mmCIF file of C-alpha atoms in Angstrom:
data_model
loop_
_atom_site.group_PDB
_atom_site.id
_atom_site.type_symbol
_atom_site.label_atom_id
_atom_site.label_comp_id
_atom_site.label_asym_id
_atom_site.label_seq_id
_atom_site.Cartn_x
_atom_site.Cartn_y
_atom_site.Cartn_z
ATOM 1 C CA GLY J 25 27.642 -7.409 -60.616
ATOM 2 C CA GLN J 26 31.458 -8.441 -60.069
ATOM 3 C CA ASN J 27 32.543 -10.125 -56.820
ATOM 4 C CA ILE J 28 35.691 -11.225 -55.209
ATOM 5 C CA ASP J 29 35.494 -13.590 -53.093
ATOM 6 C CA GLN J 30 38.148 -14.110 -50.787
ATOM 7 C CA PRO J 31 38.143 -15.799 -46.913
ATOM 8 C CA THR J 32 36.880 -13.664 -44.516
ATOM 9 C CA GLU J 33 40.093 -15.174 -42.014
ATOM 10 C CA MET J 34 42.978 -17.939 -41.390
ATOM 11 C CA THR J 35 44.584 -18.746 -38.423
ATOM 12 C CA ALA J 36 48.769 -20.022 -40.033
ATOM 13 C CA THR J 37 51.160 -21.548 -36.897
ATOM 14 C CA GLU J 38 55.012 -19.694 -37.187
ATOM 15 C CA GLY J 39 57.266 -20.892 -40.100
ATOM 16 C CA ALA J 40 54.751 -23.001 -41.599
ATOM 17 C CA ILE J 41 52.930 -22.762 -45.747
ATOM 18 C CA VAL J 42 50.030 -20.910 -45.658
ATOM 19 C CA GLN J 43 48.299 -20.296 -49.546
ATOM 20 C CA ILE J 44 44.862 -17.640 -49.343
ATOM 21 C CA ASN J 45 42.949 -18.316 -52.307
ATOM 22 C CA CYS J 46 40.697 -16.246 -54.770
ATOM 23 C CA THR J 47 37.639 -16.189 -57.040
ATOM 24 C CA TYR J 48 36.679 -13.858 -58.836
ATOM 25 C CA GLN J 49 33.833 -12.650 -61.011
ATOM 26 C CA THR J 50 34.238 -9.314 -63.330
ATOM 27 C CA SER J 51 33.411 -7.882 -66.644
ATOM 28 C CA GLY J 52 37.190 -8.866 -68.383
ATOM 29 C CA PHE J 53 40.692 -9.877 -66.236
ATOM 30 C CA ASN J 54 43.295 -7.118 -66.746
ATOM 31 C CA GLY J 55 45.245 -8.726 -63.911
ATOM 32 C CA LEU J 56 45.580 -9.527 -60.085
ATOM 33 C CA PHE J 57 46.811 -7.347 -57.819
ATOM 34 C CA TRP J 58 47.834 -8.945 -54.133
ATOM 35 C CA TYR J 59 47.682 -6.501 -51.355
ATOM 36 C CA GLN J 60 49.253 -6.276 -46.892
ATOM 37 C CA GLN J 61 47.407 -4.369 -44.846
ATOM 38 C CA HIS J 62 48.854 -4.735 -40.802
ATOM 39 C CA ALA J 63 45.482 -3.343 -38.934
ATOM 40 C CA GLY J 64 45.491 0.061 -38.446
ATOM 41 C CA GLU J 65 47.990 0.955 -41.738
ATOM 42 C CA ALA J 66 47.724 1.852 -45.745
ATOM 43 C CA PRO J 67 47.685 -1.099 -47.807
ATOM 44 C CA THR J 68 50.759 -2.109 -49.480
ATOM 45 C CA PHE J 69 51.284 -4.290 -53.116
ATOM 46 C CA LEU J 70 52.788 -7.233 -52.712
ATOM 47 C CA SER J 71 52.423 -8.359 -56.083
ATOM 48 C CA TYR J 72 50.618 -9.026 -59.379
ATOM 49 C CA ASN J 73 49.868 -11.455 -61.672
ATOM 50 C CA VAL J 74 48.599 -10.473 -66.226
ATOM 51 C CA LEU J 75 50.078 -14.293 -67.016
ATOM 52 C CA ASP J 76 49.955 -17.337 -66.365
ATOM 53 C CA GLY J 77 52.006 -18.436 -64.562
ATOM 54 C CA LEU J 78 54.174 -17.849 -60.511
ATOM 55 C CA GLU J 79 55.568 -14.467 -59.750
ATOM 56 C CA GLU J 80 57.918 -14.768 -56.582
ATOM 57 C CA LYS J 81 59.366 -12.808 -54.300
ATOM 58 C CA GLY J 82 61.547 -13.987 -51.536
ATOM 59 C CA ARG J 83 58.952 -16.055 -49.256
ATOM 60 C CA LEU J 84 56.340 -14.795 -50.702
ATOM 61 C CA SER J 85 54.216 -16.393 -54.325
ATOM 62 C CA ALA J 86 51.396 -15.523 -56.931
ATOM 63 C CA PHE J 87 49.381 -18.179 -58.768
ATOM 64 C CA LEU J 88 47.571 -17.586 -61.437
ATOM 65 C CA SER J 89 45.826 -20.266 -63.524
ATOM 66 C CA ARG J 90 43.259 -17.924 -65.613
ATOM 67 C CA SER J 91 42.209 -22.004 -67.531
ATOM 68 C CA LYS J 92 42.192 -23.952 -64.436
ATOM 69 C CA GLY J 93 41.113 -20.449 -62.265
ATOM 70 C CA SER J 94 42.865 -20.752 -59.970
ATOM 71 C CA ARG J 95 44.863 -17.489 -58.024
ATOM 72 C CA TYR J 96 46.058 -17.719 -55.029
ATOM 73 C CA LEU J 97 48.809 -16.388 -52.707
ATOM 74 C CA LEU J 98 51.318 -18.417 -51.049
ATOM 75 C CA LEU J 99 53.460 -17.488 -48.326
ATOM 76 C CA LYS J 100 56.170 -19.779 -46.852
ATOM 77 C CA GLU J 101 58.277 -19.913 -43.087
ATOM 78 C CA LEU J 102 55.789 -18.112 -42.501
ATOM 79 C CA GLN J 103 56.971 -15.246 -39.333
ATOM 80 C CA MET J 104 54.189 -13.527 -36.105
ATOM 81 C CA LYS J 105 55.458 -9.781 -38.816
ATOM 82 C CA ASP J 106 53.439 -11.325 -42.006
ATOM 83 C CA SER J 107 50.244 -10.774 -39.777
ATOM 84 C CA ALA J 108 48.019 -8.535 -42.192
ATOM 85 C CA SER J 109 44.870 -8.692 -43.952
ATOM 86 C CA TYR J 110 45.600 -9.779 -47.694
ATOM 87 C CA LEU J 111 43.627 -8.311 -49.780
ATOM 88 C CA CYS J 112 43.071 -9.794 -53.727
ATOM 89 C CA ALA J 113 42.265 -7.023 -56.588
ATOM 90 C CA VAL J 114 41.569 -7.333 -59.816
ATOM 91 C CA VAL J 115 40.746 -4.949 -62.994
ATOM 92 C CA ASP J 116 38.117 -5.492 -64.657
ATOM 93 C CA SER J 117 37.748 -4.477 -68.656
ATOM 94 C CA ASN J 118 37.748 -1.187 -67.673
ATOM 95 C CA TYR J 119 40.500 -1.246 -65.615
ATOM 96 C CA GLN J 120 38.626 -0.066 -63.463
ATOM 97 C CA LEU J 121 39.932 -2.332 -59.703
ATOM 98 C CA ILE J 122 38.209 -4.234 -57.463
ATOM 99 C CA TRP J 123 38.825 -4.840 -54.626
ATOM 100 C CA GLY J 124 37.830 -8.290 -52.219
ATOM 101 C CA ALA J 125 37.203 -7.719 -48.736
ATOM 102 C CA GLY J 126 41.198 -9.433 -47.800
ATOM 103 C CA THR J 127 41.995 -12.222 -45.532
ATOM 104 C CA LYS J 128 42.802 -11.685 -42.307
ATOM 105 C CA LEU J 129 46.338 -13.984 -41.718
ATOM 106 C CA ILE J 130 46.899 -14.559 -37.812
ATOM 107 C CA ILE J 131 50.266 -16.151 -37.277
ATOM 108 C CA LYS J 132 50.115 -18.376 -33.384
ATOM 109 C CA PRO J 133 54.121 -19.759 -32.474
ATOM 110 C CA ILE I 15 60.556 10.750 -50.147
ATOM 111 C CA ALA I 16 56.870 11.798 -48.787
ATOM 112 C CA GLY I 17 55.128 9.413 -50.734
ATOM 113 C CA ILE I 18 51.509 10.679 -50.400
ATOM 114 C CA THR I 19 49.914 12.620 -47.175
ATOM 115 C CA GLN I 20 46.833 12.893 -45.676
ATOM 116 C CA ALA I 21 45.519 15.796 -43.131
ATOM 117 C CA PRO I 22 43.895 14.823 -40.843
ATOM 118 C CA THR I 23 44.889 11.632 -39.567
ATOM 119 C CA SER I 24 41.851 11.479 -37.318
ATOM 120 C CA GLN I 25 38.532 13.661 -37.086
ATOM 121 C CA ILE I 26 35.427 13.457 -35.204
ATOM 122 C CA LEU I 27 32.996 16.011 -36.303
ATOM 123 C CA ALA I 28 29.232 17.076 -36.146
ATOM 124 C CA ALA I 29 26.684 16.462 -38.625
ATOM 125 C CA GLY I 30 25.910 18.335 -40.810
ATOM 126 C CA ARG I 31 29.142 19.741 -40.342
ATOM 127 C CA ARG I 32 31.430 20.537 -44.100
ATOM 128 C CA MET I 33 34.895 18.512 -43.913
ATOM 129 C CA THR I 34 38.129 17.949 -47.012
ATOM 130 C CA LEU I 35 40.116 15.898 -46.505
ATOM 131 C CA ARG I 36 42.959 17.085 -47.698
ATOM 132 C CA CYS I 37 45.987 14.317 -50.353
ATOM 133 C CA THR I 38 49.335 15.508 -51.519
ATOM 134 C CA GLN I 39 51.828 13.611 -53.667
ATOM 135 C CA ASP I 40 55.432 13.734 -54.165
ATOM 136 C CA MET I 41 55.608 11.117 -57.333
ATOM 137 C CA ARG I 42 54.417 13.355 -59.897
ATOM 138 C CA HIS I 43 51.651 10.637 -60.689
ATOM 139 C CA ASN I 44 48.853 11.031 -62.845
ATOM 140 C CA ALA I 45 45.983 9.843 -61.624
ATOM 141 C CA MET I 46 44.845 9.530 -57.924
ATOM 142 C CA TYR I 47 42.036 7.744 -56.227
ATOM 143 C CA TRP I 48 39.661 8.036 -53.185
ATOM 144 C CA TYR I 49 38.521 5.079 -51.656
ATOM 145 C CA ARG I 50 36.478 4.313 -48.266
ATOM 146 C CA GLN I 51 37.390 0.676 -46.128
ATOM 147 C CA ASP I 52 34.899 0.181 -43.950
ATOM 148 C CA LEU I 53 34.559 -3.855 -41.826
ATOM 149 C CA GLY I 54 33.833 -6.770 -43.660
ATOM 150 C CA LEU I 55 33.614 -4.619 -46.825
ATOM 151 C CA GLY I 56 36.804 -4.115 -49.369
ATOM 152 C CA LEU I 57 37.928 -0.686 -50.784
ATOM 153 C CA ARG I 58 35.053 1.218 -52.222
ATOM 154 C CA LEU I 59 36.841 3.862 -54.509
ATOM 155 C CA ILE I 60 34.486 7.364 -53.984
ATOM 156 C CA HIS I 61 35.908 9.618 -56.554
ATOM 157 C CA TYR I 62 39.475 9.551 -58.835
ATOM 158 C CA SER I 63 41.331 11.456 -61.685
ATOM 159 C CA ASN I 64 42.949 10.418 -64.062
ATOM 160 C CA THR I 65 44.790 13.668 -64.575
ATOM 161 C CA ALA I 66 45.059 16.989 -63.718
ATOM 162 C CA GLY I 67 41.509 18.484 -64.617
ATOM 163 C CA THR I 68 39.544 15.817 -65.007
ATOM 164 C CA THR I 69 37.363 13.412 -61.860
ATOM 165 C CA GLY I 70 34.879 10.769 -62.175
ATOM 166 C CA LYS I 71 32.870 9.321 -59.647
ATOM 167 C CA GLY I 72 32.918 5.466 -58.163
ATOM 168 C CA GLU I 73 31.345 3.098 -56.828
ATOM 169 C CA VAL I 74 30.138 4.933 -53.278
ATOM 170 C CA PRO I 75 30.413 9.178 -54.995
ATOM 171 C CA ASP I 76 26.804 10.768 -53.456
ATOM 172 C CA GLY I 77 27.695 12.943 -50.153
ATOM 173 C CA TYR I 78 31.487 13.504 -51.609
ATOM 174 C CA SER I 79 33.094 15.959 -54.100
ATOM 175 C CA VAL I 80 36.536 16.076 -55.607
ATOM 176 C CA SER I 81 38.687 18.605 -57.788
ATOM 177 C CA ARG I 82 41.924 18.444 -58.926
ATOM 178 C CA ALA I 83 43.309 21.882 -60.117
ATOM 179 C CA ASN I 84 47.369 20.136 -60.018
ATOM 180 C CA THR I 85 48.426 16.916 -60.638
ATOM 181 C CA ASP I 86 49.868 17.448 -56.075
ATOM 182 C CA ASP I 87 46.720 17.900 -54.671
ATOM 183 C CA PHE I 88 42.848 15.964 -55.208
ATOM 184 C CA PRO I 89 40.821 16.803 -51.738
ATOM 185 C CA LEU I 90 37.496 15.472 -50.705
ATOM 186 C CA THR I 91 34.983 17.372 -49.415
ATOM 187 C CA LEU I 92 32.680 16.807 -47.590
ATOM 188 C CA ALA I 93 29.224 18.764 -47.931
ATOM 189 C CA SER I 94 27.137 18.278 -45.025
ATOM 190 C CA ALA I 95 28.425 15.376 -43.619
ATOM 191 C CA VAL I 96 26.271 11.817 -41.782
ATOM 192 C CA PRO I 97 26.796 9.083 -39.221
ATOM 193 C CA SER I 98 27.270 6.960 -42.814
ATOM 194 C CA GLN I 99 30.407 8.276 -43.771
ATOM 195 C CA THR I 100 32.013 7.318 -41.131
ATOM 196 C CA SER I 101 34.780 5.139 -41.959
ATOM 197 C CA VAL I 102 38.850 5.370 -42.937
ATOM 198 C CA TYR I 103 39.634 7.533 -45.522
ATOM 199 C CA PHE I 104 42.772 6.320 -48.029
ATOM 200 C CA CYS I 105 44.236 8.116 -51.467
ATOM 201 C CA ALA I 106 46.331 6.157 -53.257
ATOM 202 C CA SER I 107 48.248 7.373 -56.364
ATOM 203 C CA SER I 108 49.119 5.188 -59.643
ATOM 204 C CA PRO I 109 51.457 6.674 -62.740
ATOM 205 C CA ARG I 110 48.312 5.126 -65.309
ATOM 206 C CA THR I 111 45.771 4.954 -64.871
ATOM 207 C CA SER I 112 45.152 1.777 -66.394
ATOM 208 C CA SER I 113 47.310 0.456 -64.009
ATOM 209 C CA GLY I 114 46.739 -1.530 -60.731
ATOM 210 C CA GLU I 115 49.580 -0.698 -57.818
ATOM 211 C CA LEU I 116 48.223 2.075 -56.482
ATOM 212 C CA PHE I 117 50.719 4.140 -53.801
ATOM 213 C CA PHE I 118 48.155 4.302 -50.929
ATOM 214 C CA GLY I 119 49.112 7.332 -48.124
ATOM 215 C CA GLU I 120 48.083 6.381 -44.312
ATOM 216 C CA GLY I 121 43.866 7.225 -44.218
ATOM 217 C CA SER I 122 41.918 9.323 -42.209
ATOM 218 C CA ARG I 123 39.687 8.530 -39.734
ATOM 219 C CA LEU I 124 35.817 10.181 -39.731
ATOM 220 C CA THR I 125 34.235 9.541 -37.330
ATOM 221 C CA VAL I 126 30.220 11.539 -37.603
ATOM 222 C CA LEU I 127 28.406 12.125 -34.999
#
């Protein structure tokens, strides 16, 4: 079956950097997506990688290296408002979006 | 700008009752989706529609039905609700079927007793 793995929960300190990893076993690959979901709210799109490399948007970076099996979301200068779940999703060969269960990020002062 | 609107926001329902969750988008997106989200699990696709007039089954379609009479509306119906259908339901849309960038509604929290 198809599977997305990411840490269930991570804790970090305000102002620090956190890296959220995502591993996948899917039938094909047509892009890796990151979403943010605050408690009780809908997921919102953050970033995606379809080619190897680094996508940067302000304090957020999304990295993909398929050859090295490395995929992660990097959040810098953490703020309390970054406390949320971060969902990793992969588009497979049938262009279906396969979702991970999400990583709950807890930011402490 | 509304984006995607879901109704109701929350509902408590007796088992065996019929329920329709409404979803309307104003972005003229071709593709629409219904997901359920349960604690500890990833979003699971119930049904989808690539364009008006077509629908398809997702990962967990049993007990649910959908219709897509026009571009904007994509209602989800539970014909006879069961407690295992207690969940948060999200409607989403995207401009293209192959896009992984989805726009979500605010969700409908359904409790079946």
